[in-house]
Short mmCIF file of C-alpha atoms in Angstrom, two decimals:
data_model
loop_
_atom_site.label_atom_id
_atom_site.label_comp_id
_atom_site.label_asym_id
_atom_site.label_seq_id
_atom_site.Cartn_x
_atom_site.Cartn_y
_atom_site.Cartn_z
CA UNK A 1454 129.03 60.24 72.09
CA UNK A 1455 125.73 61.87 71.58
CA UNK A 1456 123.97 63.11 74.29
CA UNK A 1457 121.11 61.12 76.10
CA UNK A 1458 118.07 62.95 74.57
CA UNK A 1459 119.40 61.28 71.15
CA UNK A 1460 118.31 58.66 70.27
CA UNK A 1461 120.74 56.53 67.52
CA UNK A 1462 119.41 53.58 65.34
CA UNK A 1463 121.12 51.99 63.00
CA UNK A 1464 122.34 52.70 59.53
CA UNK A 1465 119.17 54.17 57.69
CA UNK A 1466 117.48 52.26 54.82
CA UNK A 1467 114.56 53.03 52.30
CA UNK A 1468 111.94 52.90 54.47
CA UNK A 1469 113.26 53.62 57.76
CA UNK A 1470 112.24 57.35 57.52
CA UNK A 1471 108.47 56.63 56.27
CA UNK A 1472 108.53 54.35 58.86
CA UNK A 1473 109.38 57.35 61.19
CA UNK A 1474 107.56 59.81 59.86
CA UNK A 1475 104.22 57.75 60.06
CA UNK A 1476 104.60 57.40 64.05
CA UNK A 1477 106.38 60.01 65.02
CA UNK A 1478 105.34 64.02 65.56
CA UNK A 1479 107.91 66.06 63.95
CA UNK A 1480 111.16 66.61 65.46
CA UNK A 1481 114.79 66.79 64.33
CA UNK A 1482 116.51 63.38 62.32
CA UNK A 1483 119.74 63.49 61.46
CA UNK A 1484 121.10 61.01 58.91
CA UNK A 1485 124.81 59.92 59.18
CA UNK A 1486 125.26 56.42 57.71
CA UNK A 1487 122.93 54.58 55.77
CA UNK A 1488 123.14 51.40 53.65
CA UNK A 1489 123.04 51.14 49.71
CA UNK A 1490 124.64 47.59 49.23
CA UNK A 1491 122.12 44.85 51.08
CA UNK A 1492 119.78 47.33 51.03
CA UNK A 1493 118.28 50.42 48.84
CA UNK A 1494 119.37 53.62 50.11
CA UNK A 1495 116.91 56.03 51.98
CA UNK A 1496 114.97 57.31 49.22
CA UNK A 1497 115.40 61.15 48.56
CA UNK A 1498 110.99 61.12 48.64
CA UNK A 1499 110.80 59.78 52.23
CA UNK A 1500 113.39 62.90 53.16
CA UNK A 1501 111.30 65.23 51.30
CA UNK A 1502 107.88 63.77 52.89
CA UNK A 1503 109.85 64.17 56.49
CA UNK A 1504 110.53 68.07 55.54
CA UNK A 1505 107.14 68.56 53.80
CA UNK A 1506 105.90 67.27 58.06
CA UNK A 1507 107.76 69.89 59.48
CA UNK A 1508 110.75 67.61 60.35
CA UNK A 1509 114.43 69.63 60.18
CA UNK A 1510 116.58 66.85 58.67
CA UNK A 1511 120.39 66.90 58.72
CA UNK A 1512 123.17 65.12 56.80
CA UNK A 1513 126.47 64.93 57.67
CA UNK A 1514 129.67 61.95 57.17
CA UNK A 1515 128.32 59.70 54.75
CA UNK A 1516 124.51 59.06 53.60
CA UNK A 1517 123.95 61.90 54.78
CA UNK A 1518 126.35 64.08 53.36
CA UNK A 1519 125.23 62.80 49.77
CA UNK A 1520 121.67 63.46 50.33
CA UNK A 1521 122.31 66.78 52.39
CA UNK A 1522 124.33 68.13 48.79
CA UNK A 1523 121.53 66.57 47.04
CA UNK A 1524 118.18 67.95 48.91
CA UNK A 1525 119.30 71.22 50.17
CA UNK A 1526 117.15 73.32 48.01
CA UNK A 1527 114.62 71.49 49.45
CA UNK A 1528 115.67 72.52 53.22
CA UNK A 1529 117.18 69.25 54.05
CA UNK A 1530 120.57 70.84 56.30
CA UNK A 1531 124.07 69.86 55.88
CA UNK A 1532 127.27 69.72 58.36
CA UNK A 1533 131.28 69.00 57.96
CA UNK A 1534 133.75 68.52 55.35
CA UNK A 1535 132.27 65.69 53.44
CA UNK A 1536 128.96 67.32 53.24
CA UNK A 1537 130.84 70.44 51.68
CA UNK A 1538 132.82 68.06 49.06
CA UNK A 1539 129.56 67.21 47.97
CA UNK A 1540 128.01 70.19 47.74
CA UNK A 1541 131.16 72.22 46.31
CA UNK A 1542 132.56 69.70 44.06
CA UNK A 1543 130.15 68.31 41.22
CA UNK A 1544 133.38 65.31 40.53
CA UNK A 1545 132.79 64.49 43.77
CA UNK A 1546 130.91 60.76 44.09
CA UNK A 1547 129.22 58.32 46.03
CA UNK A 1548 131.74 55.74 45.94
CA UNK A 1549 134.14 58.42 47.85
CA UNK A 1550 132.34 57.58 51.21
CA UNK A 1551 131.64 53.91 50.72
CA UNK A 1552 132.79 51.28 52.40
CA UNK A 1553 132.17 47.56 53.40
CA UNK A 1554 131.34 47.11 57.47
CA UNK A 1555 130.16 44.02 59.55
CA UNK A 1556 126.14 44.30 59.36
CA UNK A 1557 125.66 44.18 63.18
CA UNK A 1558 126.36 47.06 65.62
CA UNK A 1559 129.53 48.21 66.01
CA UNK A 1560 129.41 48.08 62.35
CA UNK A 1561 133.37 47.40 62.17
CA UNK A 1562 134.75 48.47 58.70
CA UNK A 1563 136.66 46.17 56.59
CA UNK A 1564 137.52 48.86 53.71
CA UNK A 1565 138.69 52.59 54.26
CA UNK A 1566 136.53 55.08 52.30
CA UNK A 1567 138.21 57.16 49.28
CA UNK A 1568 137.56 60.29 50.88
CA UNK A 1569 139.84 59.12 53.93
CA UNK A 1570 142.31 58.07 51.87
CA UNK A 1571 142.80 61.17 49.94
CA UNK A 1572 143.13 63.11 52.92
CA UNK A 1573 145.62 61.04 54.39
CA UNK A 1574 147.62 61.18 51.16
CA UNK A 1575 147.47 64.95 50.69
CA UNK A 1576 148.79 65.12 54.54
CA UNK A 1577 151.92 62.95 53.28
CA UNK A 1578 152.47 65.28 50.20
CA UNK A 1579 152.22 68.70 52.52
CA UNK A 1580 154.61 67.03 54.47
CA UNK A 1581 157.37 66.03 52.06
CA UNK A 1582 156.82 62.15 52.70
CA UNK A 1583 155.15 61.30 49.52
CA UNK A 1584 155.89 62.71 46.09
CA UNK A 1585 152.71 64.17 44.50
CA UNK A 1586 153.31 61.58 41.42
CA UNK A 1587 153.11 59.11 44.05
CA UNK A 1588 149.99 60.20 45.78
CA UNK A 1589 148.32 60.52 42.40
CA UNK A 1590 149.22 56.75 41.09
CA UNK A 1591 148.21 55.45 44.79
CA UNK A 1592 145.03 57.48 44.57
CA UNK A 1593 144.52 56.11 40.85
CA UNK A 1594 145.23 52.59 41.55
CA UNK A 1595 142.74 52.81 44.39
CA UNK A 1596 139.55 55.04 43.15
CA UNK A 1597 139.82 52.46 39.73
CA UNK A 1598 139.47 49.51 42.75
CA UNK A 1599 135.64 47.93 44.09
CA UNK A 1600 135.17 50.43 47.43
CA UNK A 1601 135.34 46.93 49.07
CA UNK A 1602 138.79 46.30 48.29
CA UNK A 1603 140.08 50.09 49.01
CA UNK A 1604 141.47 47.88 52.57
CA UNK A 1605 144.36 48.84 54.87
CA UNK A 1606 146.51 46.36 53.33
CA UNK A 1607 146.18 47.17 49.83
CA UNK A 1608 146.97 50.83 50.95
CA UNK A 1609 149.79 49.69 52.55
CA UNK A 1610 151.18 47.51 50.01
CA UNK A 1611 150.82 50.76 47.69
CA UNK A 1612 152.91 52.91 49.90
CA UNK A 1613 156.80 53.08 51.62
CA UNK A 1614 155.44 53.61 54.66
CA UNK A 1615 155.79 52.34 58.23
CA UNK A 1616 153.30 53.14 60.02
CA UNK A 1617 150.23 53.57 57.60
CA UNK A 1618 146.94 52.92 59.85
CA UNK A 1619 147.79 54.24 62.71
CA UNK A 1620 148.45 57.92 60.51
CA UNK A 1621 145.18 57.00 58.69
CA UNK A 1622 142.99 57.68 62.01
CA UNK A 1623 143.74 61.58 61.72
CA UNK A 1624 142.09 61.37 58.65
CA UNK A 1625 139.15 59.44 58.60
CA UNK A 1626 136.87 62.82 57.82
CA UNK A 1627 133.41 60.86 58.63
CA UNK A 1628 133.89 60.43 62.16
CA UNK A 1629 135.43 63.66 62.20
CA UNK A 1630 132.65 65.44 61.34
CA UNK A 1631 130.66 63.13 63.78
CA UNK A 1632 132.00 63.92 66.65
CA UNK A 1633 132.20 67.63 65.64
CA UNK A 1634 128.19 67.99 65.13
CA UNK A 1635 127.94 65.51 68.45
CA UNK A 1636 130.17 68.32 70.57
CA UNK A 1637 128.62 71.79 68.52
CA UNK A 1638 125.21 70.29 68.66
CA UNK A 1639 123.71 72.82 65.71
CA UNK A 1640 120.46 70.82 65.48
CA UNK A 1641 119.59 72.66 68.91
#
């Protein structure tokens, strides 16, 4: 996915960007995923150390779409649609993005984030499959739920549909926006 002058770690953590910032010269980092759970989240003063070095730093999907809304009068640079929720829409919150995911690489989810969910609900409302009374008690019953239990299941058990998850991958807005910055490449 991204090209082979990138290279990809995993999730970031408090610490990981000191950590990179103490070794590395400056260069471009680009924070997608991080973890907040297990682990404290990358701390908003190792980002602004990394600018203060001269490092561009990008957010985008996740982690980095909440710190992107959150440091960008500081110069930290921000890409895709979750990154503009964030930054346009002060009701907006954390938990939107969350979800639970195995702790080893691939990092396999085992809960869909809000965010996704929304999107994939509007899409049923636009299209007249779901009435917008509907969408709103799903979406209640849901954002009121642990991100860890916001599964495919209990989304399923919530709505009349068929075929939920497979109409859930045309929404999932994180890896979206992924594989958007991967093919634009605006870091160059």
């Amino acid at each position: 996915m991204f090209p082979a002058d990138v290279e990809v770690r995993p999730p970031v953590r408090r610490g990981d960007v000191e950590a990179l910032v103490s070794t590395e010269e400056p260069g471009t980092l680009i924070i997608v995923d991080g973890t907040f759970h297990n682990y404290p989240a990358v701390g908003h003063v190792e980002l602004r150390t990394a600018l203060e070095h001269g490092w561009r730093v990008w957010g985008l999907s996740s982690m980095g779409a909440i710190r992107a809304a959150e440091m960008e009068v500081l110069g930290m640079r921000g890409y895709g649609a979750v990154y503009q929720r964030f930054a346009t829409d002060p009701s907006f919150s954390d938990d939107e993005v969350a979800l639970v995911h195995a702790s080893e690489p691939p990092y396999r989810p085992a809960s869909e984030p809000m965010v996704h969910i929304r999107s994939f609900l509007n899409s049923l409302v636009l299209e007249g499959n779901l009435s917008e009374h509907h969408a709103q008690e799903v979406t209640a019953s849901l954002k009121n739920r642990w991100y860890g239990d916001r599964t495919h299941q209990a989304l399923a058990e919530l709505l009349p549909l068929d075929e939920v998850l497979p109409r859930l991958a045309d929404h999932r807005l994180k890896t979206i926006d992924l594989l958007d910055f991967t093919e634009e490449q605006p870091w160059r």
